């Protein structure tokens, strides 16, 4: 059985601080080249290696990451 | 495994983590990457776990977290600068069944509020104090605080804190642990997932001890002020590990006898 995860970033609330990037053991997250309405380079998934461990969401100061996990 | 589509994973039944409803949806005014937001969230998560939303009173300080009442979905009273422990004393004595905590920065708690802090702890008031130590006055523009490290630059110590002239950084947490009124005194951090999880356990322990009437419980969180320190959030966290933690070592300082 494998675990597949995914995150959803509340883009308009993300402040592009980058703290989640280093917290991810799977190197899933990068800061987008695009910006949100406030001009922040928001966090986004760059690959499908997420395992739904929630590390990124746990350190996000603004609580903008929702984590999903599916056993397949 | 690439045949699993994102739409199959992102479904309500697969949700494992999202921001607690115990925080409002108001955008926090904190700078990007500031530890205040993380600290708020884990305090809120513990209150939610305890089912204490309608039974908790938080006391906000003066400092960057002055507006904490906009973010916590509980009753919050904001105190005059440094006076949160005095206000918490009154609230707890009048309503002993409530879970009462203060949330204070180092300027608030260890400078203008030193007297209130020491005396509330010495009286053993049955409250929890959450102390955010970022080594600086964040809100007012990065002035030197009692907790500013030796040689650390701030807007009022532009050449670095000269301990000969400005005194030594105050380890108020160690000092409070000496007082008979404190039941549990610990120092934690919130910049990595492991630290966040540990700090959450410490806050839970503090609240549980308060429910048992153990005395004052005190959780210091060594945190960042990337704006005041003039660093990116990620660099600030690294600087904190390298410079703050050696002076303010993490871990329990006083734990109650079983
Ligand atoms: C009686 C009084 N004196 C001074 C101030 C100015 N003041 C506002 S916040 C602050 C310091 C806040 O620093 P800290 O407690 O470390 O919190 P942070 O902003 O770093 O989270 C000061 C001196 C005030 N508001 N009231
Ligand atoms: S930690 Fe949160 S606010 Fe910071 S970049 Fe990541 S998602 Fe955005
Ligand atoms: S849930 Fe874990 S694996 Fe997925 S993006 Fe967040 S930190 Fe990375
Ligand atoms: S000034 Fe410092 S303490 Fe205040 S919100 Fe910004 S980073 Fe946080």
PDB file of C-alpha atoms in Angstrom, chain A residues 2-8 12-13 15-19 22-24 38 40 45 48 50 52-72, chain B residues 1-2 4-6 8-19 25-38 41-42 190-194 196-197 233-234 237:
ATOM      1  CA  UNK A   2       1.305   3.432  -0.888  1.00  0.00           C
ATOM      2  CA  UNK A   3       0.398   6.822   0.443  1.00  0.00           C
ATOM      3  CA  UNK A   4      -0.407   9.705  -1.847  1.00  0.00           C
ATOM      4  CA  UNK A   5      -0.749  13.178  -0.469  1.00  0.00           C
ATOM      5  CA  UNK A   6      -1.609  16.608  -1.723  1.00  0.00           C
ATOM      6  CA  UNK A   7      -1.724  20.109  -0.331  1.00  0.00           C
ATOM      7  CA  UNK A   8      -3.996  23.008  -1.118  1.00  0.00           C
ATOM      8  CA  UNK A  12      -4.552  34.822  -1.334  1.00  0.00           C
ATOM      9  CA  UNK A  13      -3.687  34.261   2.353  1.00  0.00           C
ATOM     10  CA  UNK A  15       2.605  35.434   2.470  1.00  0.00           C
ATOM     11  CA  UNK A  16       5.353  33.687   0.513  1.00  0.00           C
ATOM     12  CA  UNK A  17       7.587  33.398   3.567  1.00  0.00           C
ATOM     13  CA  UNK A  18       9.100  30.113   2.369  1.00  0.00           C
ATOM     14  CA  UNK A  19       9.106  28.452   5.794  1.00  0.00           C
ATOM     15  CA  UNK A  22      12.373  23.693   3.918  1.00  0.00           C
ATOM     16  CA  UNK A  23       9.958  21.810   6.188  1.00  0.00           C
ATOM     17  CA  UNK A  24       8.907  19.376   3.458  1.00  0.00           C
ATOM     18  CA  UNK A  38      -0.748  41.218  -2.299  1.00  0.00           C
ATOM     19  CA  UNK A  40       3.596  37.568  -2.550  1.00  0.00           C
ATOM     20  CA  UNK A  45       3.384  21.956  -5.382  1.00  0.00           C
ATOM     21  CA  UNK A  48       3.599  14.614  -7.082  1.00  0.00           C
ATOM     22  CA  UNK A  50       3.650  14.564  -1.425  1.00  0.00           C
ATOM     23  CA  UNK A  52       0.533  14.051   3.283  1.00  0.00           C
ATOM     24  CA  UNK A  53       2.779  14.255   6.366  1.00  0.00           C
ATOM     25  CA  UNK A  54       1.448  17.751   7.254  1.00  0.00           C
ATOM     26  CA  UNK A  55       4.884  19.122   8.129  1.00  0.00           C
ATOM     27  CA  UNK A  56       4.397  22.119   5.858  1.00  0.00           C
ATOM     28  CA  UNK A  57       0.981  22.935   7.292  1.00  0.00           C
ATOM     29  CA  UNK A  58       2.219  22.572  10.853  1.00  0.00           C
ATOM     30  CA  UNK A  59       4.916  25.243  10.397  1.00  0.00           C
ATOM     31  CA  UNK A  60       2.953  27.630   8.191  1.00  0.00           C
ATOM     32  CA  UNK A  61       2.611  30.772  10.339  1.00  0.00           C
ATOM     33  CA  UNK A  62      -0.557  31.778   8.550  1.00  0.00           C
ATOM     34  CA  UNK A  63      -2.246  28.372   8.591  1.00  0.00           C
ATOM     35  CA  UNK A  64      -2.972  28.509   4.878  1.00  0.00           C
ATOM     36  CA  UNK A  65      -2.126  24.906   3.953  1.00  0.00           C
ATOM     37  CA  UNK A  66      -4.707  22.120   3.951  1.00  0.00           C
ATOM     38  CA  UNK A  67      -3.351  18.577   3.653  1.00  0.00           C
ATOM     39  CA  UNK A  68      -4.968  15.507   2.095  1.00  0.00           C
ATOM     40  CA  UNK A  69      -3.826  11.899   2.302  1.00  0.00           C
ATOM     41  CA  UNK A  70      -4.996   8.830   0.438  1.00  0.00           C
ATOM     42  CA  UNK A  71      -3.972   5.195   0.824  1.00  0.00           C
ATOM     43  CA  UNK A  72      -3.763   3.551  -2.606  1.00  0.00           C
TER      44      UNK A  72
ATOM     45  CA  UNK B   1       1.713   5.879  -8.812  1.00  0.00           C
ATOM     46  CA  UNK B   2       1.078   8.756 -11.185  1.00  0.00           C
ATOM     47  CA  UNK B   4      -3.733   8.723  -8.999  1.00  0.00           C
ATOM     48  CA  UNK B   5      -5.143  12.080  -9.950  1.00  0.00           C
ATOM     49  CA  UNK B   6      -5.041  15.123  -7.700  1.00  0.00           C
ATOM     50  CA  UNK B   8      -8.877  11.715  -6.163  1.00  0.00           C
ATOM     51  CA  UNK B   9      -6.682  12.858  -3.277  1.00  0.00           C
ATOM     52  CA  UNK B  10      -8.200  16.268  -2.618  1.00  0.00           C
ATOM     53  CA  UNK B  11     -11.518  15.165  -1.177  1.00  0.00           C
ATOM     54  CA  UNK B  12     -13.090  16.055   2.184  1.00  0.00           C
ATOM     55  CA  UNK B  13     -12.786  12.458   3.441  1.00  0.00           C
ATOM     56  CA  UNK B  14      -9.019  12.514   2.828  1.00  0.00           C
ATOM     57  CA  UNK B  15      -8.378  15.750   4.715  1.00  0.00           C
ATOM     58  CA  UNK B  16      -5.773  15.270   7.459  1.00  0.00           C
ATOM     59  CA  UNK B  17      -4.882  18.832   8.423  1.00  0.00           C
ATOM     60  CA  UNK B  18      -6.386  22.274   8.093  1.00  0.00           C
ATOM     61  CA  UNK B  19      -6.426  25.467  10.110  1.00  0.00           C
ATOM     62  CA  UNK B  25     -10.544  33.781   9.095  1.00  0.00           C
ATOM     63  CA  UNK B  26      -9.148  37.281   9.630  1.00  0.00           C
ATOM     64  CA  UNK B  27      -5.814  37.715   7.852  1.00  0.00           C
ATOM     65  CA  UNK B  28      -3.140  38.022  10.535  1.00  0.00           C
ATOM     66  CA  UNK B  29      -1.257  41.308  10.316  1.00  0.00           C
ATOM     67  CA  UNK B  30       2.054  39.626  11.223  1.00  0.00           C
ATOM     68  CA  UNK B  31       5.019  39.901   8.875  1.00  0.00           C
ATOM     69  CA  UNK B  32       5.584  36.923   6.549  1.00  0.00           C
ATOM     70  CA  UNK B  33       7.179  34.050   8.462  1.00  0.00           C
ATOM     71  CA  UNK B  34       6.661  35.544  11.947  1.00  0.00           C
ATOM     72  CA  UNK B  35       6.384  32.915  14.673  1.00  0.00           C
ATOM     73  CA  UNK B  36       3.454  34.718  16.320  1.00  0.00           C
ATOM     74  CA  UNK B  37       1.072  33.148  13.781  1.00  0.00           C
ATOM     75  CA  UNK B  38       2.326  29.617  14.446  1.00  0.00           C
ATOM     76  CA  UNK B  41      -2.422  28.400  15.934  1.00  0.00           C
ATOM     77  CA  UNK B  42      -1.069  25.796  18.327  1.00  0.00           C
ATOM     78  CA  UNK B 190       7.951  26.845  16.651  1.00  0.00           C
ATOM     79  CA  UNK B 191      10.139  27.133  13.548  1.00  0.00           C
ATOM     80  CA  UNK B 192      10.211  23.443  12.508  1.00  0.00           C
ATOM     81  CA  UNK B 193       7.483  20.778  12.477  1.00  0.00           C
ATOM     82  CA  UNK B 194       9.156  18.840  15.326  1.00  0.00           C
ATOM     83  CA  UNK B 196       5.840  22.924  16.791  1.00  0.00           C
ATOM     84  CA  UNK B 197       4.633  19.475  17.875  1.00  0.00           C
ATOM     85  CA  UNK B 233      12.111  34.574   7.384  1.00  0.00           C
ATOM     86  CA  UNK B 234      14.191  31.500   6.521  1.00  0.00           C
ATOM     87  CA  UNK B 237      15.050  31.004  11.710  1.00  0.00           C
TER      88      UNK B 237
END
